Short mmCIF file of C-alpha atoms in Angstrom, two decimals:
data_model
loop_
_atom_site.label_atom_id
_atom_site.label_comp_id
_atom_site.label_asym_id
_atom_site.label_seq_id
_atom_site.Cartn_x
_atom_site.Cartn_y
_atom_site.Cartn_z
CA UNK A 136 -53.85 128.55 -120.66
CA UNK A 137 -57.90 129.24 -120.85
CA UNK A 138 -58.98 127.45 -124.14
CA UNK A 139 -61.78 129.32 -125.94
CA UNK A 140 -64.02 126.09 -125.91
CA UNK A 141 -62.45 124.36 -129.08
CA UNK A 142 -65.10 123.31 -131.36
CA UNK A 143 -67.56 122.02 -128.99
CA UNK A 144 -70.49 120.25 -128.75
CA UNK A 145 -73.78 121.72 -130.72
CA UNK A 146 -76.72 122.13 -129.09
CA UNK A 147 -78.87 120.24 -130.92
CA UNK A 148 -81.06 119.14 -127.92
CA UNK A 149 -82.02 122.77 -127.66
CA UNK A 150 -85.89 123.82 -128.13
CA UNK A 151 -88.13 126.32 -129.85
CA UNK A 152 -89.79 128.54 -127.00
CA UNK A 153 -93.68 128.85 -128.45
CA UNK A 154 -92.97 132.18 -128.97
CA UNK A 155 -91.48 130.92 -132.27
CA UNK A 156 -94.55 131.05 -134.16
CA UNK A 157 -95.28 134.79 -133.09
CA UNK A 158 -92.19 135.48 -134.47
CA UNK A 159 -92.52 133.40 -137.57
CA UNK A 160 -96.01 135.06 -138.46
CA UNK A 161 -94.83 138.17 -138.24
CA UNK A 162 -91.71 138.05 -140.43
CA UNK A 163 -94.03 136.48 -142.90
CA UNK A 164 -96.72 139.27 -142.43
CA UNK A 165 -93.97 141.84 -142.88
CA UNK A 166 -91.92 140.09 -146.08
CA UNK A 167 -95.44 139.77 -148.20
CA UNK A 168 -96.26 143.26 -147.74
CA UNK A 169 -92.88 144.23 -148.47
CA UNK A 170 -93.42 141.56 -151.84
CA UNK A 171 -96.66 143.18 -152.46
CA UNK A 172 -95.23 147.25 -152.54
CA UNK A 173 -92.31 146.27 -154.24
CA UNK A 174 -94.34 144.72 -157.50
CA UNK A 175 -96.83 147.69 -157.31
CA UNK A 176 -93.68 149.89 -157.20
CA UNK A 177 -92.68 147.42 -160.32
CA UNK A 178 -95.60 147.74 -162.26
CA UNK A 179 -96.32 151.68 -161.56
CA UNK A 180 -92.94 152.97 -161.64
CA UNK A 181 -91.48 150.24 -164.04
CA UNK A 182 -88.69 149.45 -162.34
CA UNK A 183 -88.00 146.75 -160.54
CA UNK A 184 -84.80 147.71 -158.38
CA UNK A 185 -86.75 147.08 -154.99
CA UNK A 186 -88.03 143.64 -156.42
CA UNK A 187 -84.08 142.82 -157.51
CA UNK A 188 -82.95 143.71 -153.68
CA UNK A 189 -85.80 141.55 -151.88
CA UNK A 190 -84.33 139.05 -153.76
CA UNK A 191 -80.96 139.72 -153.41
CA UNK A 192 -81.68 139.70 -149.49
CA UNK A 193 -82.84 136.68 -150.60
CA UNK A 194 -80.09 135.12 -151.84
CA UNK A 195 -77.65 136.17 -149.39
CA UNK A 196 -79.22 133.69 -146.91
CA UNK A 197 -77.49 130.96 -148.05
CA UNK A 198 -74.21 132.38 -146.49
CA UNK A 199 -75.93 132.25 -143.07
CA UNK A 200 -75.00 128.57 -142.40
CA UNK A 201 -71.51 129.38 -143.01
CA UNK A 202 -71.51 132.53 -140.65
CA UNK A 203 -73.45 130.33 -137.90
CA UNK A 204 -71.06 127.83 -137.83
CA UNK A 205 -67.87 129.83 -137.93
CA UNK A 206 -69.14 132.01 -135.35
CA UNK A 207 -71.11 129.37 -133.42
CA UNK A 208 -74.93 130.26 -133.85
CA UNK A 209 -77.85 127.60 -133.15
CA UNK A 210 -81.42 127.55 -134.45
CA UNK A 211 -83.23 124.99 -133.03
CA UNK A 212 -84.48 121.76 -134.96
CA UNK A 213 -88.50 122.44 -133.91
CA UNK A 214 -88.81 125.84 -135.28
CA UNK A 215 -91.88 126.88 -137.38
CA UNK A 216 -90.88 125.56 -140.98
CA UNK A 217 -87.60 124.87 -141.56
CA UNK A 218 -86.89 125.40 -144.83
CA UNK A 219 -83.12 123.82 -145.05
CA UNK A 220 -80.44 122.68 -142.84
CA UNK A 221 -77.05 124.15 -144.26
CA UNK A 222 -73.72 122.55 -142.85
CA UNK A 223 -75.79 120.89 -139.92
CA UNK A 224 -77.29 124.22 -139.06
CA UNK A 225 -81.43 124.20 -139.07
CA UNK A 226 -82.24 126.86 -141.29
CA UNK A 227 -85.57 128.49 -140.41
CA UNK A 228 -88.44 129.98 -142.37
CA UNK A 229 -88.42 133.55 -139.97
CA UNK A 230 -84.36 133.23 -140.58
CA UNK A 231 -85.18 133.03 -144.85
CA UNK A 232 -88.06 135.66 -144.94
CA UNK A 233 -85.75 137.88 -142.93
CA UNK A 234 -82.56 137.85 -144.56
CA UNK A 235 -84.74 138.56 -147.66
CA UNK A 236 -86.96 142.13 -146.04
CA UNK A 237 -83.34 142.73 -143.49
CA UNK A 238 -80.74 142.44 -146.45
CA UNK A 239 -82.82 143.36 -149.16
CA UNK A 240 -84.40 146.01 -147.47
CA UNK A 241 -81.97 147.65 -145.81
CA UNK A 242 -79.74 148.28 -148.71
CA UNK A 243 -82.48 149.80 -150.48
CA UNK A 244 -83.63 151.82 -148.83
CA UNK A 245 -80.02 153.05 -147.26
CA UNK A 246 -79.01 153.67 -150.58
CA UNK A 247 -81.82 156.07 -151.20
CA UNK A 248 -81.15 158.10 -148.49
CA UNK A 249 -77.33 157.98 -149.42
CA UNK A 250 -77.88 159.29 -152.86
CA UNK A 251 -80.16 162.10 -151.05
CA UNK A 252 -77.35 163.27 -148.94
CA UNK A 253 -77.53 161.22 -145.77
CA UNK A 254 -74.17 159.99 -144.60
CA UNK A 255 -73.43 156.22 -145.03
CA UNK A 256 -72.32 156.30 -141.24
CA UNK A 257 -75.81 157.20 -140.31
CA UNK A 258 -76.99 154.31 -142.58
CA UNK A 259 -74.13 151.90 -140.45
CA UNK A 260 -75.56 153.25 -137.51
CA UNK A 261 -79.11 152.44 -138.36
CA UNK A 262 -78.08 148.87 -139.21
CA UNK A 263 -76.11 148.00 -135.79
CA UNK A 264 -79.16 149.59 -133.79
CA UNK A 265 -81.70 147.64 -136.06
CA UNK A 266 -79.09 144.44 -135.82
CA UNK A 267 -79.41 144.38 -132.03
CA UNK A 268 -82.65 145.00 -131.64
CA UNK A 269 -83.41 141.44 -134.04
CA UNK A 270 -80.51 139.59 -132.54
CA UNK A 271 -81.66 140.30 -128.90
CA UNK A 272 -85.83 139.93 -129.67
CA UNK A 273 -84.72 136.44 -131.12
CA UNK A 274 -82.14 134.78 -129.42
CA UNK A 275 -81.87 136.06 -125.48
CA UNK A 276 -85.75 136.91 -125.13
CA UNK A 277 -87.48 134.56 -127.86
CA UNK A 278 -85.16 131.79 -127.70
CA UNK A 279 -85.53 130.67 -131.48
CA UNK A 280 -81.58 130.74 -131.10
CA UNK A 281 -78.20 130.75 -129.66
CA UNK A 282 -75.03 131.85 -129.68
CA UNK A 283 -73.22 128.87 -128.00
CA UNK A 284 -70.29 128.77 -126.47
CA UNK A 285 -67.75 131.61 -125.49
CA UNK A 286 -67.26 134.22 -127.80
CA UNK A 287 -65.74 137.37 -127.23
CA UNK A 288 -67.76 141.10 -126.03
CA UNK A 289 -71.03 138.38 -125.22
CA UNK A 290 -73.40 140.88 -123.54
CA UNK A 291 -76.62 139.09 -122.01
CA UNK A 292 -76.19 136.50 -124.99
CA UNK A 293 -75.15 138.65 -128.11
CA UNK A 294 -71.44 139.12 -128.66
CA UNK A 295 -72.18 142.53 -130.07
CA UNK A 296 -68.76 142.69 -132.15
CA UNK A 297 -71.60 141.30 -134.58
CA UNK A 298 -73.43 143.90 -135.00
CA UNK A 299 -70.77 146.03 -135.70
CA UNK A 300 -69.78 143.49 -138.95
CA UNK A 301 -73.15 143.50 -139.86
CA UNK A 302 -74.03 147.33 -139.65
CA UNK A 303 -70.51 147.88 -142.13
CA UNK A 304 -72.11 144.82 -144.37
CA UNK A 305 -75.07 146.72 -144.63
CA UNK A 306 -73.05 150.07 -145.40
CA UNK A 307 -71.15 148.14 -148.41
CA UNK A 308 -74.30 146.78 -149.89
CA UNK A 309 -75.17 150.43 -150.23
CA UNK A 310 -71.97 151.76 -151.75
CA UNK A 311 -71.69 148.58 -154.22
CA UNK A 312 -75.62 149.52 -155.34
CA UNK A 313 -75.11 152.70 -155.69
CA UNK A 314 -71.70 152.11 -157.78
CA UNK A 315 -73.27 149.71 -159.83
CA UNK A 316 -76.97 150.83 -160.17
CA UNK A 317 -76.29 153.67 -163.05
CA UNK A 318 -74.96 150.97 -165.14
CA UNK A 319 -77.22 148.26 -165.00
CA UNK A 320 -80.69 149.85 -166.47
CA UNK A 321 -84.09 148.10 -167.75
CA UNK A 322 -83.51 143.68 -167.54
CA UNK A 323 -79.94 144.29 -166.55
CA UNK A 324 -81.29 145.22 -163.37
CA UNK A 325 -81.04 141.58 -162.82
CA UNK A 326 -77.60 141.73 -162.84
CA UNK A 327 -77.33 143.10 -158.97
CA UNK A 328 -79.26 140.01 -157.42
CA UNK A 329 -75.60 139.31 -155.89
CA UNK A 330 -75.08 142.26 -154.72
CA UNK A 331 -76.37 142.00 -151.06
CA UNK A 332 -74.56 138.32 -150.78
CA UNK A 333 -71.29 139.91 -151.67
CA UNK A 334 -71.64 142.60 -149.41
CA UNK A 335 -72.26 140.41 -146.43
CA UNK A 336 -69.73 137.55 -147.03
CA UNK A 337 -66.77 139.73 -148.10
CA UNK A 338 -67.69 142.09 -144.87
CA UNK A 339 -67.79 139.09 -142.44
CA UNK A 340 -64.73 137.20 -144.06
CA UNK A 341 -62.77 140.83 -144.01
CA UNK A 342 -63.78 141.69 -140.26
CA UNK A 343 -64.64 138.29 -138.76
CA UNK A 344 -61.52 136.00 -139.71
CA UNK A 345 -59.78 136.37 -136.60
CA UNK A 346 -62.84 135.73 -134.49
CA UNK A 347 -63.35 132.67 -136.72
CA UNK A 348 -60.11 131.22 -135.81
CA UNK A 349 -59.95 131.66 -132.01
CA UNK A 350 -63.36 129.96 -132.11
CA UNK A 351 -62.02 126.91 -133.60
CA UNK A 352 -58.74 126.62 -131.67
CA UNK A 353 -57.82 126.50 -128.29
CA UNK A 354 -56.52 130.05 -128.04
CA UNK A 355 -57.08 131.85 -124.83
CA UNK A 356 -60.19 134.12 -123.95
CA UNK A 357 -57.93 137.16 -124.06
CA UNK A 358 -57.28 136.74 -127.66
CA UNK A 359 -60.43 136.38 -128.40
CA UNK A 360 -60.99 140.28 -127.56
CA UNK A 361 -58.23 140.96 -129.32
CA UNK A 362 -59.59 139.40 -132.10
CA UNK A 363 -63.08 140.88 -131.11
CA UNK A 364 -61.63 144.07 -131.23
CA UNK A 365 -59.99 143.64 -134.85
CA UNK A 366 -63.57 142.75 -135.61
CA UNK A 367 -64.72 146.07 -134.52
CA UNK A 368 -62.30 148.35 -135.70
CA UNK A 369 -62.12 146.42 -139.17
CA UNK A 370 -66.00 147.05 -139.38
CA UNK A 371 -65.39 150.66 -138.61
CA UNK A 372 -62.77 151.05 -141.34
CA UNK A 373 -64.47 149.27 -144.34
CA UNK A 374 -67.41 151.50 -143.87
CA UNK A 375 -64.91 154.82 -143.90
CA UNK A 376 -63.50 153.31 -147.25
CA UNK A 377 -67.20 152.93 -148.51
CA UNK A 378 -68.22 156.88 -147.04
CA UNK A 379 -64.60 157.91 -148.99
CA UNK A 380 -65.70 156.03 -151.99
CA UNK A 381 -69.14 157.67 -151.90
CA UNK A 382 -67.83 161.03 -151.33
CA UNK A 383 -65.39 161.34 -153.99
CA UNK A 384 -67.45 159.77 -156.72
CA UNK A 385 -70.31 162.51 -155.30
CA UNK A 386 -67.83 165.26 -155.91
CA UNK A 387 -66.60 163.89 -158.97
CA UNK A 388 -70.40 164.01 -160.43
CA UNK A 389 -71.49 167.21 -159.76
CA UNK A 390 -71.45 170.45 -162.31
CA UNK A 391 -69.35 173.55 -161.75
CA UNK A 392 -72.78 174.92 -160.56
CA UNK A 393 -73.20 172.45 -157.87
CA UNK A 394 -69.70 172.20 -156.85
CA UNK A 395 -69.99 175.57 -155.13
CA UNK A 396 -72.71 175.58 -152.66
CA UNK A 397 -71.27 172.70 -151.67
CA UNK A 398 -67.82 174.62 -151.12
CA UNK A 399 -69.49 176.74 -148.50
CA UNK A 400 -71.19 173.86 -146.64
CA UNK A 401 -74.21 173.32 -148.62
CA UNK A 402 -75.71 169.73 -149.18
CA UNK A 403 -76.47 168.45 -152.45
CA UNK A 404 -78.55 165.42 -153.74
CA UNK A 405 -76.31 162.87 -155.81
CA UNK A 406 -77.39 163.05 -159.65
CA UNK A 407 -79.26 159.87 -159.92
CA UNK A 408 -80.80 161.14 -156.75
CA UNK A 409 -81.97 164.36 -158.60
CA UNK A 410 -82.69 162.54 -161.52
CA UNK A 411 -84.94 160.13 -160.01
#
């Protein structure tokens, strides 16, 4: 039977390509602008909720050794300023900085344009194309990392089942902000630092498992699509929970004046949306 590589080697002899510190720079340019409009935003609007996700974004990075070694990512050793190595993984400054404005940011500003009347699935669709975009810029073309090994649906050197996982983590960050939000006001605001983090490691451990395990046995290549494909469809039904969620707690808020345009096909902003 064709093994799916076992564990196999890491490869740790791999190098940076120079275009590492492009890269690097302009993360960095792009999270301390984000910093800087988020604490006007603070101080003007007084409220800190896009502060709270940047760091939330933040926070979740410390799940990304776990992710690269179940699903067999690389970041080589001589990258620009690596912050941390997590579970023998080098963990890079571009990787840190990005989690933060990619995790952070997206949730954010999904969730806006959620409570607005945009459909979560556009905001999951926005999130895969943005997730392949990143994944393909850094690891095929820059080289500042790799996805070793086989692993199933591996197009030019993403296996895009992925970017489906990551586009429905990004679509329950925004129903679990949006959920929570309206009860956390003022300094309690605090209180959803974690919610970016739990939205990515419950998504990946819900839609990934399988993958996970084929990587790390000798199972054949076949089930590794299967598993692939689990992956997928998984990712496509926790974000159909999340738009269900969404939808019925949207119905559930609106006045016997609202409920009627909507009746014949009419949008309507959420409450907090029409309250902001």
């Amino acid at each position: 039977m064709e093994a799916l590589a076992a564990l196999g080697p890491r490869p740790e002899d791999m190098h940076a390509s120079g275009a590492a510190w492009v890269f690097t720079l302009v993360v960095g340019i792009g999270f301390v602008l984000v910093a800087a409009w988020c604490l006007t935003y603070a101080i003007h609007r007084r409220d800190v909720l896009p502060l709270v996700m940047l760091g939330s974004g933040l926070l979740s990075v410390g799940l990304e050794p776990v992710v690269d070694t179940m699903g067999k990512v690389w970041y080589a050793s001589d990258n620009p300023w690596v912050v941390y190595t997590g579970m023998g993984v080098p963990q890079p400054a571009f990787l840190v900085l990005g989690y933060a404005l990619f995790w952070g940011g997206s949730v954010y500003v999904g969730s806006r344009f959620v409570l607005n009347g945009t459909s979560l699935w556009k905001v999951f669709a926005t999130v895969f194309a943005m997730d392949l975009f990143v994944e393909y810029l850094g690891a095929p073309i820059l080289k500042v990392g790799v996805y070793y090994d086989f692993s199933p649906f591996n197009v030019l050197g993403f296996p895009i089942w992925w970017a489906f996982v990551n586009g429905a983590a990004g679509a329950v960050g925004v129903w679990l902000l949006i959920v929570l939000e309206p009860r956390l006001t003022g300094w309690r605001r605090i209180g959803l630092l974690p919610v970016s983090a739990t939205a990515f490691g419950a998504t990946h451990a819900t839609c990934a498992w399988p993958v996970w395990v084929c990587l790390h046995s000798n199972a054949p290549h076949w089930l590794g699509y299967v598993a692939g494909a689990y992956a997928i469809s998984m990712a496509f039904a926790v974000v159909a929970f999340a738009n269900s969620e969404i939808r019925s707690r949207t119905s559930a808020s609106l006045s016997p004046s609202d409920a009627e345009p909507q009746r014949r096909g009419v949008g309507t902003a959420h409450p907090a949306a029409r309250a902001g």
